[in-house]
PDB file of C-alpha atoms in Angstrom:
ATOM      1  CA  UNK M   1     -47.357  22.798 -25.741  1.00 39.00           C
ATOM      2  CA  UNK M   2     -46.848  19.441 -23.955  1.00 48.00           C
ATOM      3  CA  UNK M   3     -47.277  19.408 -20.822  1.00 42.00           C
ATOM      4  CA  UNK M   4     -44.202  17.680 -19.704  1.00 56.00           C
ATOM      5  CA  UNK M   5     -41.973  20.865 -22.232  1.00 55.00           C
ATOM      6  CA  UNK M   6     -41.853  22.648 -19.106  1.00 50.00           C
ATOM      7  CA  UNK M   7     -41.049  20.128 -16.368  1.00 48.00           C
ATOM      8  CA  UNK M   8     -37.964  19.221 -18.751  1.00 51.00           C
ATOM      9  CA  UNK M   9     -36.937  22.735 -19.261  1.00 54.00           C
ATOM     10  CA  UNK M  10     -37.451  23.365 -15.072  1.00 53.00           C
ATOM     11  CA  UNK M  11     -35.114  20.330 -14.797  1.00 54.00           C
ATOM     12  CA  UNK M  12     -32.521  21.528 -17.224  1.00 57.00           C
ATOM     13  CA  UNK M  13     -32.474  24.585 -15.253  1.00 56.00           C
ATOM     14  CA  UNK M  14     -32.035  23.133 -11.863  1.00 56.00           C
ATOM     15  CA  UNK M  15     -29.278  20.913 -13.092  1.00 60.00           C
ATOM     16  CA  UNK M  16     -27.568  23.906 -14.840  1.00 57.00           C
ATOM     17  CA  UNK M  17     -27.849  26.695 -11.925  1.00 61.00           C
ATOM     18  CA  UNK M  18     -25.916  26.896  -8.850  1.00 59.00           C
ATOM     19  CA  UNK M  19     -27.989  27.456  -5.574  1.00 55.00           C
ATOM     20  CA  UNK M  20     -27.103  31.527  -5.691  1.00 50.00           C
ATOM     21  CA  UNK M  21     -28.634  31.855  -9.216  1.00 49.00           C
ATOM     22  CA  UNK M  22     -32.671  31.652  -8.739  1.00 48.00           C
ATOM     23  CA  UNK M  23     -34.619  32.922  -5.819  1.00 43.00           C
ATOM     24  CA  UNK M  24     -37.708  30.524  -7.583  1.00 50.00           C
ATOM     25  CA  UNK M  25     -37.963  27.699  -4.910  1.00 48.00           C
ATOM     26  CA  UNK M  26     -40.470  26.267  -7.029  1.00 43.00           C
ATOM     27  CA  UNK M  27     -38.211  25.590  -9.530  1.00 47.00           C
ATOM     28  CA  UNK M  28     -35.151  25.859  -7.692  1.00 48.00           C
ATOM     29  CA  UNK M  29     -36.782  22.133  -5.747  1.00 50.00           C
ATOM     30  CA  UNK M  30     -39.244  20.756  -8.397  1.00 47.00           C
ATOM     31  CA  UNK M  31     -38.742  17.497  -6.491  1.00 55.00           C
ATOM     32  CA  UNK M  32     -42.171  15.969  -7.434  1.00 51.00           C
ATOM     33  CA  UNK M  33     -40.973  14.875 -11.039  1.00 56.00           C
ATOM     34  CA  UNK M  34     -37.061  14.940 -10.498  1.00 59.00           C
ATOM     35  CA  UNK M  35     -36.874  11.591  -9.196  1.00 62.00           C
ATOM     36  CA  UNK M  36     -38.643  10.437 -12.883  1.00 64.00           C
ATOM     37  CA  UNK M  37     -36.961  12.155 -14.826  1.00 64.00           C
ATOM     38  CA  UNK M  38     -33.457  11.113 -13.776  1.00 63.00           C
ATOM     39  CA  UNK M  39     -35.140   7.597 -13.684  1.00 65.00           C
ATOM     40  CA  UNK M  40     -35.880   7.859 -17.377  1.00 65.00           C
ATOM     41  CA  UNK M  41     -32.001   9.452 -18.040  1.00 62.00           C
ATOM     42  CA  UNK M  42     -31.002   6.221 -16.580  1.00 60.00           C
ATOM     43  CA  UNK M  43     -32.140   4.488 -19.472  1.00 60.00           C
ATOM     44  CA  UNK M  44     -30.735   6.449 -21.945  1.00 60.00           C
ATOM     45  CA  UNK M  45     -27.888   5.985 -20.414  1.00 57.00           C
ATOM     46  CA  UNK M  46     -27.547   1.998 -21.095  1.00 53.00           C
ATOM     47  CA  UNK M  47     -27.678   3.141 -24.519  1.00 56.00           C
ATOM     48  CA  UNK M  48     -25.640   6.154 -24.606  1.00 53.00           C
ATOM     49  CA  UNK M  49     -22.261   5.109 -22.267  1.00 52.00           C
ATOM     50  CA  UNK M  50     -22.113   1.334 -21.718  1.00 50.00           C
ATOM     51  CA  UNK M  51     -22.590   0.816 -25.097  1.00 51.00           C
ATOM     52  CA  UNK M  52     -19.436   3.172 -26.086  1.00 51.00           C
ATOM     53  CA  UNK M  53     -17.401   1.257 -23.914  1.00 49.00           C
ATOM     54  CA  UNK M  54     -17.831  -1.715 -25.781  1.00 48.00           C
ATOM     55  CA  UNK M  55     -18.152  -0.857 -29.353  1.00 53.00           C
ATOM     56  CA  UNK M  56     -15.086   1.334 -29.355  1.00 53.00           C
ATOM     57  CA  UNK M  57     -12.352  -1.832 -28.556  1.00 49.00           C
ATOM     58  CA  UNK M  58     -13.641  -3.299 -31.900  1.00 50.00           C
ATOM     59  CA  UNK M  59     -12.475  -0.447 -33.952  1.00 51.00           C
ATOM     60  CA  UNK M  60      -9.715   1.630 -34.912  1.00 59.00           C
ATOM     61  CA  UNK M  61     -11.515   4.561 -34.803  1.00 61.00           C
ATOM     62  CA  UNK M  62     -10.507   6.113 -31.121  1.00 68.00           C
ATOM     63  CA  UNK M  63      -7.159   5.025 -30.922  1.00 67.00           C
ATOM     64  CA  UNK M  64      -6.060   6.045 -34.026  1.00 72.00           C
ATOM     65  CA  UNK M  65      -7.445   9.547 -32.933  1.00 77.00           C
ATOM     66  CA  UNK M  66      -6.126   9.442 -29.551  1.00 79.00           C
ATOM     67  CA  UNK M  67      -2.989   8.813 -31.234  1.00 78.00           C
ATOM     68  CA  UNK M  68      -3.579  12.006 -33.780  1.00 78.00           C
ATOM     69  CA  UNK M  69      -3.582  13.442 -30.266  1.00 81.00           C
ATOM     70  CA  UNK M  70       0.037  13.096 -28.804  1.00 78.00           C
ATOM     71  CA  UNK M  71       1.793  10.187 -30.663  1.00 84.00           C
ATOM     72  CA  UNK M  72       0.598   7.305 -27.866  1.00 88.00           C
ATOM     73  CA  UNK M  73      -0.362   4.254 -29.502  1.00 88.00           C
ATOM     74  CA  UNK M  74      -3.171   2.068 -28.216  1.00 88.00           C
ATOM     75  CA  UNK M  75      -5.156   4.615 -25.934  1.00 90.00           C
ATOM     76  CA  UNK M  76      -9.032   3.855 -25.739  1.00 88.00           C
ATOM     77  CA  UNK M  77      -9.775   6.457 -22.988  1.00 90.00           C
ATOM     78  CA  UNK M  78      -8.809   8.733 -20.216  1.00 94.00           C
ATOM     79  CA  UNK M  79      -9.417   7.405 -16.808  1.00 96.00           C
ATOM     80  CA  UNK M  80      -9.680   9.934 -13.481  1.00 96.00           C
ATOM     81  CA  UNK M  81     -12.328  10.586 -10.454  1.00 96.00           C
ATOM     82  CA  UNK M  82     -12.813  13.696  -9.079  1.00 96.00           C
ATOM     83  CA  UNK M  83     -15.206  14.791  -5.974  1.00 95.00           C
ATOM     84  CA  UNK M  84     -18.762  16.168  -6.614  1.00 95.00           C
ATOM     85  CA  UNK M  85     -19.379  17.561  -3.128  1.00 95.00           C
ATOM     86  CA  UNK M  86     -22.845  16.782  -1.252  1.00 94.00           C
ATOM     87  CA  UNK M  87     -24.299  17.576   2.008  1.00 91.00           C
ATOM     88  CA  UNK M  88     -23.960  14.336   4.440  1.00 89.00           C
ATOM     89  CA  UNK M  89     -26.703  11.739   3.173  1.00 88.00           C
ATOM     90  CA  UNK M  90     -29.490  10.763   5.226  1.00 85.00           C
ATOM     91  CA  UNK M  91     -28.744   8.595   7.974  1.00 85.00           C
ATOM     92  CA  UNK M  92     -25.424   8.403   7.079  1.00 87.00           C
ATOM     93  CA  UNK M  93     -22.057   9.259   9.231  1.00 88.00           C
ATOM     94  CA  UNK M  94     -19.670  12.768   7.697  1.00 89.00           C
ATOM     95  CA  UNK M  95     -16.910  11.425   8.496  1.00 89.00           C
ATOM     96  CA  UNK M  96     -17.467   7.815   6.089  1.00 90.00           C
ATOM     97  CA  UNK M  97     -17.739  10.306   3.045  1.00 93.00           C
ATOM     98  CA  UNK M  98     -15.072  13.178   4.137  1.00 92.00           C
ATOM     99  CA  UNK M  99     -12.445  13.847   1.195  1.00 89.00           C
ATOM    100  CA  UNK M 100      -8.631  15.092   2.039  1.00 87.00           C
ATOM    101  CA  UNK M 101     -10.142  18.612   2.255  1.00 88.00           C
ATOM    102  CA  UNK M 102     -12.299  17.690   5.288  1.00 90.00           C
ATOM    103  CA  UNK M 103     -15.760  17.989   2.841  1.00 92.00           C
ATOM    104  CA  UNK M 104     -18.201  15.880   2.084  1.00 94.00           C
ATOM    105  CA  UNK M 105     -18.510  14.113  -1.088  1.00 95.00           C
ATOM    106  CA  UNK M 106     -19.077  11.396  -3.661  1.00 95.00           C
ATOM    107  CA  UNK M 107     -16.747  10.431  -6.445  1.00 96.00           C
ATOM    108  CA  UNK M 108     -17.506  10.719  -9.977  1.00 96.00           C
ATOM    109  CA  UNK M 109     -15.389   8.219 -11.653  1.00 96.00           C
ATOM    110  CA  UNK M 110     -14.978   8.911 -15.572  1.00 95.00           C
ATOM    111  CA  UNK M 111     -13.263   7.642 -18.833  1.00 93.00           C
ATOM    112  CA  UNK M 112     -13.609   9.979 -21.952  1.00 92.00           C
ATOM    113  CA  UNK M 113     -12.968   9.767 -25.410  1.00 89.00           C
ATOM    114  CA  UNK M 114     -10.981  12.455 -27.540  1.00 88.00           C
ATOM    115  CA  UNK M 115     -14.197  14.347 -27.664  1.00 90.00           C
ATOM    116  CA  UNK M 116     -14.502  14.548 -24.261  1.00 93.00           C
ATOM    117  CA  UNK M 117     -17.262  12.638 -24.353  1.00 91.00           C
ATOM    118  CA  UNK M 118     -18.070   9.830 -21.286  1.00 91.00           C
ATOM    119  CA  UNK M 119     -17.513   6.454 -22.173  1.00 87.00           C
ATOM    120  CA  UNK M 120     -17.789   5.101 -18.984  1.00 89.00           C
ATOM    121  CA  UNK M 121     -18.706   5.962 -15.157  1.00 91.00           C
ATOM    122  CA  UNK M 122     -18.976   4.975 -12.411  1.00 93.00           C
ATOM    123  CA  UNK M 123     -20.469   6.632  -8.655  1.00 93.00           C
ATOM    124  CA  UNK M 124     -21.860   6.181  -5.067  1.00 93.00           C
ATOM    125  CA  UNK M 125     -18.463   5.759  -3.784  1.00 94.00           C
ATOM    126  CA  UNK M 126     -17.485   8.138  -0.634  1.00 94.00           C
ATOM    127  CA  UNK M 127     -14.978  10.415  -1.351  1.00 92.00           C
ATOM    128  CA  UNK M 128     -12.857   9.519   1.376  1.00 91.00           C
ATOM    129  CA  UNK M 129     -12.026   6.436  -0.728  1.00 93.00           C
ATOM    130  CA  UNK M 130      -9.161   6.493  -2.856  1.00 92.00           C
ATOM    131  CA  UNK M 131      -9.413   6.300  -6.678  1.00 93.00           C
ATOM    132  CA  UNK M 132      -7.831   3.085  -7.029  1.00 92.00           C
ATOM    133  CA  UNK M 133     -10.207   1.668  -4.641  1.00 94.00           C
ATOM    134  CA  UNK M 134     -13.295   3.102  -6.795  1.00 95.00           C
ATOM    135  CA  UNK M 135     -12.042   1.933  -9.545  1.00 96.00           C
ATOM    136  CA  UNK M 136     -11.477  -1.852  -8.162  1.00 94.00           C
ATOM    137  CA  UNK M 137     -15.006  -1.710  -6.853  1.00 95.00           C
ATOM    138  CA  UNK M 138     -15.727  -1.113 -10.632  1.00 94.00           C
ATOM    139  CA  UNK M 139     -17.317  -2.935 -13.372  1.00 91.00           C
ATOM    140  CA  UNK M 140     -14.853  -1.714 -15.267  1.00 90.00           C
ATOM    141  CA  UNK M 141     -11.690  -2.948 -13.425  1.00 93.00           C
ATOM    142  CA  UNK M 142     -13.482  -6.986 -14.289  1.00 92.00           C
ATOM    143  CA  UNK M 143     -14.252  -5.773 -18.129  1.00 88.00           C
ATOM    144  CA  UNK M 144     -11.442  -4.403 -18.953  1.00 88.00           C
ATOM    145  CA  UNK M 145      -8.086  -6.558 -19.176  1.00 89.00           C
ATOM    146  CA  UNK M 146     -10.612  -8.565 -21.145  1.00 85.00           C
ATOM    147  CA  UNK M 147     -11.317  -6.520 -23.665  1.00 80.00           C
ATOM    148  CA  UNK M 148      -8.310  -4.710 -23.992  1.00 83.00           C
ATOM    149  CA  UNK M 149      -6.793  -8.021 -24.734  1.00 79.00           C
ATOM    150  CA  UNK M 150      -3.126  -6.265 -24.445  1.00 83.00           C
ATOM    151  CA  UNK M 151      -3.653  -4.432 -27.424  1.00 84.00           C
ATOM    152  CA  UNK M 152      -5.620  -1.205 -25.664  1.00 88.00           C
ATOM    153  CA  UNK M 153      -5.521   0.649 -22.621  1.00 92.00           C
ATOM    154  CA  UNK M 154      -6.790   3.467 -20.811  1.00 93.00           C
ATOM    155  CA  UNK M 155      -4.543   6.215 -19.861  1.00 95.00           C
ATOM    156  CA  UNK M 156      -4.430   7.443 -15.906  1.00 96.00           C
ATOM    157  CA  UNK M 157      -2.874   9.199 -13.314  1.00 94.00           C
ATOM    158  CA  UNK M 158      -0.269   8.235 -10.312  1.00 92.00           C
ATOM    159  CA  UNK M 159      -3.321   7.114  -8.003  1.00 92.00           C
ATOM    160  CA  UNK M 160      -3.870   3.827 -10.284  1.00 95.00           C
ATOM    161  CA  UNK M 161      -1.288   0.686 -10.263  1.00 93.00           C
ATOM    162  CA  UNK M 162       0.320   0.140 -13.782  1.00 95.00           C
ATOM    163  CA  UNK M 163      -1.112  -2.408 -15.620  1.00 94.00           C
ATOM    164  CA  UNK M 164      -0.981  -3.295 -19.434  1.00 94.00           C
ATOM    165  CA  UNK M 165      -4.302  -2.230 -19.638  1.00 94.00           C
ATOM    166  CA  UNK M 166      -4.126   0.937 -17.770  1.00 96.00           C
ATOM    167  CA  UNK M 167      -0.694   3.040 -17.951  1.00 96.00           C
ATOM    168  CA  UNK M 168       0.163   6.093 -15.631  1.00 96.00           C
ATOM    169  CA  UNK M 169       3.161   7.841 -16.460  1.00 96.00           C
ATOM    170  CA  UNK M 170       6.691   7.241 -14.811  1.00 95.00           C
ATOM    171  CA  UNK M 171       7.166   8.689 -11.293  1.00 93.00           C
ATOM    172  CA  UNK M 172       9.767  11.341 -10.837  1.00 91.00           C
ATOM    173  CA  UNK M 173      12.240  10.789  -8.527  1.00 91.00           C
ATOM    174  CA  UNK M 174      14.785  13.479 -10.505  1.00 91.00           C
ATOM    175  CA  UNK M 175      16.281  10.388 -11.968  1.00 92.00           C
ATOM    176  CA  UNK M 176      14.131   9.837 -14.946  1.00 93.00           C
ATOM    177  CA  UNK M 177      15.713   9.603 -18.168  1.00 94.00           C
ATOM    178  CA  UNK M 178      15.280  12.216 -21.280  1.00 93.00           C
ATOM    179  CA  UNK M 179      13.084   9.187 -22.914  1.00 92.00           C
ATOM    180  CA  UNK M 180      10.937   8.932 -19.806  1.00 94.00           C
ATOM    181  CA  UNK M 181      10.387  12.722 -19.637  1.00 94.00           C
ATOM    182  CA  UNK M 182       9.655  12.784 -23.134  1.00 93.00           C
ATOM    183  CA  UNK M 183       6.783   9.838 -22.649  1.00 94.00           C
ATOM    184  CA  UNK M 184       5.584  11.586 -19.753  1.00 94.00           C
ATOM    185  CA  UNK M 185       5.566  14.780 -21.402  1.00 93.00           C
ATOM    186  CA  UNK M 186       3.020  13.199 -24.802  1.00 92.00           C
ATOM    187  CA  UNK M 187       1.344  10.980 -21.950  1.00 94.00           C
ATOM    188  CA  UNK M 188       0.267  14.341 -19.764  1.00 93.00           C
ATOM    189  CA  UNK M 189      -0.978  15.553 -23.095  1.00 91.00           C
ATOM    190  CA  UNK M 190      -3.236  12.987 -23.947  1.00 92.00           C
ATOM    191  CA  UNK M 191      -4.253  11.873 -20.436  1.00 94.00           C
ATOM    192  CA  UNK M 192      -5.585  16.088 -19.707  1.00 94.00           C
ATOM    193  CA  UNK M 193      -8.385  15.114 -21.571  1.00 94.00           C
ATOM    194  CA  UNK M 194     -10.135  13.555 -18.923  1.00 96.00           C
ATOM    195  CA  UNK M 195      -9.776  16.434 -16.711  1.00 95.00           C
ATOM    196  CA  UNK M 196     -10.918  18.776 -19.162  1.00 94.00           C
ATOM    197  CA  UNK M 197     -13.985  16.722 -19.468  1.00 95.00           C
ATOM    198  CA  UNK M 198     -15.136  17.529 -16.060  1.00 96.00           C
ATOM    199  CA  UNK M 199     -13.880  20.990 -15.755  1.00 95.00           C
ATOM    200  CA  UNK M 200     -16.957  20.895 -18.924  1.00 95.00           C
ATOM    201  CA  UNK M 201     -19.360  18.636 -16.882  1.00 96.00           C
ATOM    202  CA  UNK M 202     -19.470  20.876 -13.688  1.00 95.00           C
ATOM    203  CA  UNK M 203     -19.161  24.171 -16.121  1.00 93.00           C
ATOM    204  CA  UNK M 204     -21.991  22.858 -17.783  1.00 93.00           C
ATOM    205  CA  UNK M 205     -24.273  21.552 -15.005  1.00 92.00           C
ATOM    206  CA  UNK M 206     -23.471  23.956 -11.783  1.00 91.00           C
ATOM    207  CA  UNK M 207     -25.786  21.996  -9.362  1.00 90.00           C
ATOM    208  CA  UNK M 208     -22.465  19.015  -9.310  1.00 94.00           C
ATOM    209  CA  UNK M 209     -20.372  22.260  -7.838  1.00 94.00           C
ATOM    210  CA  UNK M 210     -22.281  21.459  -4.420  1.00 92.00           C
ATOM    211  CA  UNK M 211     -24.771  18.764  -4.676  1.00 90.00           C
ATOM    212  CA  UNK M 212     -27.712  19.743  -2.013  1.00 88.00           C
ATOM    213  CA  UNK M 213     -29.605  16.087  -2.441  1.00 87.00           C
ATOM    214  CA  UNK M 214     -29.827  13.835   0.549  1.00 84.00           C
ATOM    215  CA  UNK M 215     -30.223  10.474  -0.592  1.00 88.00           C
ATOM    216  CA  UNK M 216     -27.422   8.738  -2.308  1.00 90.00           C
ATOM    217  CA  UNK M 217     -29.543   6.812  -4.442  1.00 87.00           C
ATOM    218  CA  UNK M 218     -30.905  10.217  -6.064  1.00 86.00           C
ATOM    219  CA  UNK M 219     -27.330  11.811  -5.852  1.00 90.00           C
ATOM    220  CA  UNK M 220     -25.862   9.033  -7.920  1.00 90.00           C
ATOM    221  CA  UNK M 221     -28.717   9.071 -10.437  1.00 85.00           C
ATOM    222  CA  UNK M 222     -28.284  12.676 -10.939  1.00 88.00           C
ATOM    223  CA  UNK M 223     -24.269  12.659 -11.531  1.00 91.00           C
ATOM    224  CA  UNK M 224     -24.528   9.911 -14.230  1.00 87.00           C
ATOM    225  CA  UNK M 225     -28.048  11.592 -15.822  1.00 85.00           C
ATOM    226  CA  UNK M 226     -25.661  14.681 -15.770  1.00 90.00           C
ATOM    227  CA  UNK M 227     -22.902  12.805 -17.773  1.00 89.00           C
ATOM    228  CA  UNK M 228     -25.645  11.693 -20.509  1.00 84.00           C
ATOM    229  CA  UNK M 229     -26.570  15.114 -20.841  1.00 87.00           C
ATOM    230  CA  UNK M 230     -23.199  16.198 -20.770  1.00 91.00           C
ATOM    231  CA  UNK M 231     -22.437  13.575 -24.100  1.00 88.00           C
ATOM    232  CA  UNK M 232     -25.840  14.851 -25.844  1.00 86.00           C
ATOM    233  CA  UNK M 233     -24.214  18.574 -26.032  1.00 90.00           C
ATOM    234  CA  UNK M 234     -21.226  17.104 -27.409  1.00 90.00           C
ATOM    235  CA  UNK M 235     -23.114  15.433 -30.101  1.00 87.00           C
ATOM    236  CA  UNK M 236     -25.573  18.570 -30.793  1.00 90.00           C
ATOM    237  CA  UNK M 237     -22.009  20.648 -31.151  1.00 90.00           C
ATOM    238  CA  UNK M 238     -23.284  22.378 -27.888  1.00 87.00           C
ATOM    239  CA  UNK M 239     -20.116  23.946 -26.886  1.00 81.00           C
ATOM    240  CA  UNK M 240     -19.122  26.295 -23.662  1.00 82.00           C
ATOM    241  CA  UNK M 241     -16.239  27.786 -22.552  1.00 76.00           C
ATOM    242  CA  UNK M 242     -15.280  26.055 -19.689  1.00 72.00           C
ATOM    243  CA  UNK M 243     -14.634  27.882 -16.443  1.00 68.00           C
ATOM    244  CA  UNK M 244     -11.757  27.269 -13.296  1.00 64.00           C
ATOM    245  CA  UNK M 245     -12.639  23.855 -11.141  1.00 60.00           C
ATOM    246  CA  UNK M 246     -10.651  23.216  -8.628  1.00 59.00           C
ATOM    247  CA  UNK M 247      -9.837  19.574  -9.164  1.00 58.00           C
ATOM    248  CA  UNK M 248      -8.415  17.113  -6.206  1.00 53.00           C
ATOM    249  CA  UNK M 249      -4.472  16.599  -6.946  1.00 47.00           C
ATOM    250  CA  UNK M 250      -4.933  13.471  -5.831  1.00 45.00           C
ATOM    251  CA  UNK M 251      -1.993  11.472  -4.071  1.00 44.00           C
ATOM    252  CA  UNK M 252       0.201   8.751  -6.071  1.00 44.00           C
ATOM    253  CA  UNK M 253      -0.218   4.972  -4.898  1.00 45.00           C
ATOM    254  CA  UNK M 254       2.976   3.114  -3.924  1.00 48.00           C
ATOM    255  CA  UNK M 255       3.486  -0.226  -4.215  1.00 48.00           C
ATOM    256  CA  UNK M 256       3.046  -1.997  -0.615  1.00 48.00           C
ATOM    257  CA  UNK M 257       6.417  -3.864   0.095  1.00 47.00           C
ATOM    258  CA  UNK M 258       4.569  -7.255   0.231  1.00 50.00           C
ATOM    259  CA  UNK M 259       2.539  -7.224  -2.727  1.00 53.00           C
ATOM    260  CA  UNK M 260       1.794 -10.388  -3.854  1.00 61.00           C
ATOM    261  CA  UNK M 261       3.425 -12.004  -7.016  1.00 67.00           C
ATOM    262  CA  UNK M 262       0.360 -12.006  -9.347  1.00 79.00           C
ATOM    263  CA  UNK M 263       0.048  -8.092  -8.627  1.00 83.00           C
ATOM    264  CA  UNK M 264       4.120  -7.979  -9.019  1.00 87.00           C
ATOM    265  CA  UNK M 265       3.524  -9.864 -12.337  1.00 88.00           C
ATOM    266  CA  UNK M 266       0.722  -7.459 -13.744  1.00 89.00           C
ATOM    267  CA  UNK M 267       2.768  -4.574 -12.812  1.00 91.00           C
ATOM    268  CA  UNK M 268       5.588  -5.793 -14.550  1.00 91.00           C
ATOM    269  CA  UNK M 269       3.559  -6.733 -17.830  1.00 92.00           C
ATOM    270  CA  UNK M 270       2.670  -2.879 -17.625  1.00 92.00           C
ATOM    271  CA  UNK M 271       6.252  -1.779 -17.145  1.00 92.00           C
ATOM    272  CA  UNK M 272       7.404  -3.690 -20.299  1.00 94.00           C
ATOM    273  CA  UNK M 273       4.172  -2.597 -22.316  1.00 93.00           C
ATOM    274  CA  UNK M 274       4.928   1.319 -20.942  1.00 93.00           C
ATOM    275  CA  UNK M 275       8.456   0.804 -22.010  1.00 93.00           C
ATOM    276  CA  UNK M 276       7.896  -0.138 -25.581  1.00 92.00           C
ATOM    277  CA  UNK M 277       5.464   2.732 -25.909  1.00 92.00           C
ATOM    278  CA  UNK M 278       8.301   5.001 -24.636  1.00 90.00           C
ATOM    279  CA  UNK M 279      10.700   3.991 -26.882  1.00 89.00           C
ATOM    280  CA  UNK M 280       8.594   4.016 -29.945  1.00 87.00           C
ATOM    281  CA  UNK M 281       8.186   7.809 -29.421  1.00 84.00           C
ATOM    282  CA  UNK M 282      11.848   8.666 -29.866  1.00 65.00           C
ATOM    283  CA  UNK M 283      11.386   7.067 -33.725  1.00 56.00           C
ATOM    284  CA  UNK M 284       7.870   9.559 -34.296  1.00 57.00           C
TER     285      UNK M 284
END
């Protein structure tokens, strides 16, 4: 057998276990080849993710499935963060990486495609940052009205601003009209993908559940080497049955009362886009 079979299959393990599932500390903590391993996942990943992110906007492929999906026209992904919760990094003060539920954490930030697979992430970012701040501290938030060129979007929640190339669904106020609850209604069932994608992630790897790592170099390393993994079962047809993870409702962003007109004029770019989307459902 080669020699490095079983430091792979100790790593698997590790990443796929909870702490309360092996009483083995040497392969509970086999810390002397961790680091190179997730070094060498890094890689892949250049291949595996960024490359998806690109290659998919020059095809109809996704979006014609995404539309199979619920009727939405245009969608490229499913945007969301959620919190992988760590123990206070080195050197490092609890309270900069506290969530809303007074724990420390790191945010995964993720874009799938209709197979759940992840296009795109991003991590390192305390929790106790917001989701629209991670995702303006981004690569992706640069990339992406680029190469959307106001024919794609991603999909998101409440905690991102509308823009044409990122719709959330219409806020309800109880005023909304049968149209909007409609859209909403075919938007909620498209944009669940995303959250279904790490209710798989953290079903599939159980060390993300509480991440017992200290530096956030290492921690960061091991989320994304997770989500390569993650996209490798998809592709093998390595399918689980995903179990209950809590997932952050996260709060909905409003629009500061002086926002300045460039950010008044993107928003209202994705209001008209939205609104033509909304109103081609009621002819499907």
């Amino acid at each position: 057998m080669n020699m490095n079979e079983p430091k792979k299959a100790a790593i698997l393990y590790f990443l796929s276990s909870s702490d309360d599932e092996d009483e083995d500390a040497n392969l509970k903590n086999p810390n002397f080849f961790l680091k190179r391993f997730l070094t060498q996942l890094q890689f892949v990943l250049q291949r595996l993710i960024f490359y998806h992110i690109y290659s998919f906007l020059q095809t109809n492929v996704v979006y014609v499935m995404y539309r199979n999906i619920s009727g939405i026209p245009g969608v490229i992904g499913c945007i969301d963060g959620t919190s992988i919760p760590i123990r206070t990094p080195a050197h490092k003060i609890k309270s900069t990486y506290t969530n809303r539920h007074d724990t420390p954490s790191i945010t995964l930030q993720g874009v799938c495609d209709y197979k759940k697979r992840f296009v795109d992430v991003f991590t390192g970012a305390p929790g106790k940052i917001h989701d629209s701040r991670v995702f303006a501290l981004s690569d992706l938030s640069k990339t992406l009205p680029i190469k959307c060129d106001k024919k794609f979007h991603l999909i998101g929640d409440g905690a991102y601003s509308l823009r044409e190339w990122l719709l959330i669904p219409y806020k309800d106020y109880g005023r909304l009209t049968e149209t909007q609850r409609y859209f909403n209604k075919r938007f909620c069932a498209t944009r669940v993908l995303i959250e279904n994608s790490f209710g798989l992630l953290k079903s599939r790897f159980r060390q993300l559940l509480q991440l017992d790592i200290h530096s956030v170099d290492k921690i960061t390393k091991f989320i994304v080497s997770s989500c390569v993994l993650h996209n490798l079962c998809i592709d093998m047809n390595d399918h689980i049955i995903p179990e209950d993870v809590d997932e952050d409702d996260l709060s909905v962003v409003e629009e500061p009362d002086n926002i300045m007109d460039s950010e008044m004029i993107l928003k209202r770019n994705g209001e008209r886009k939205r609104e033509a989307i909304q109103n081609s459902l009621q002819f499907m």
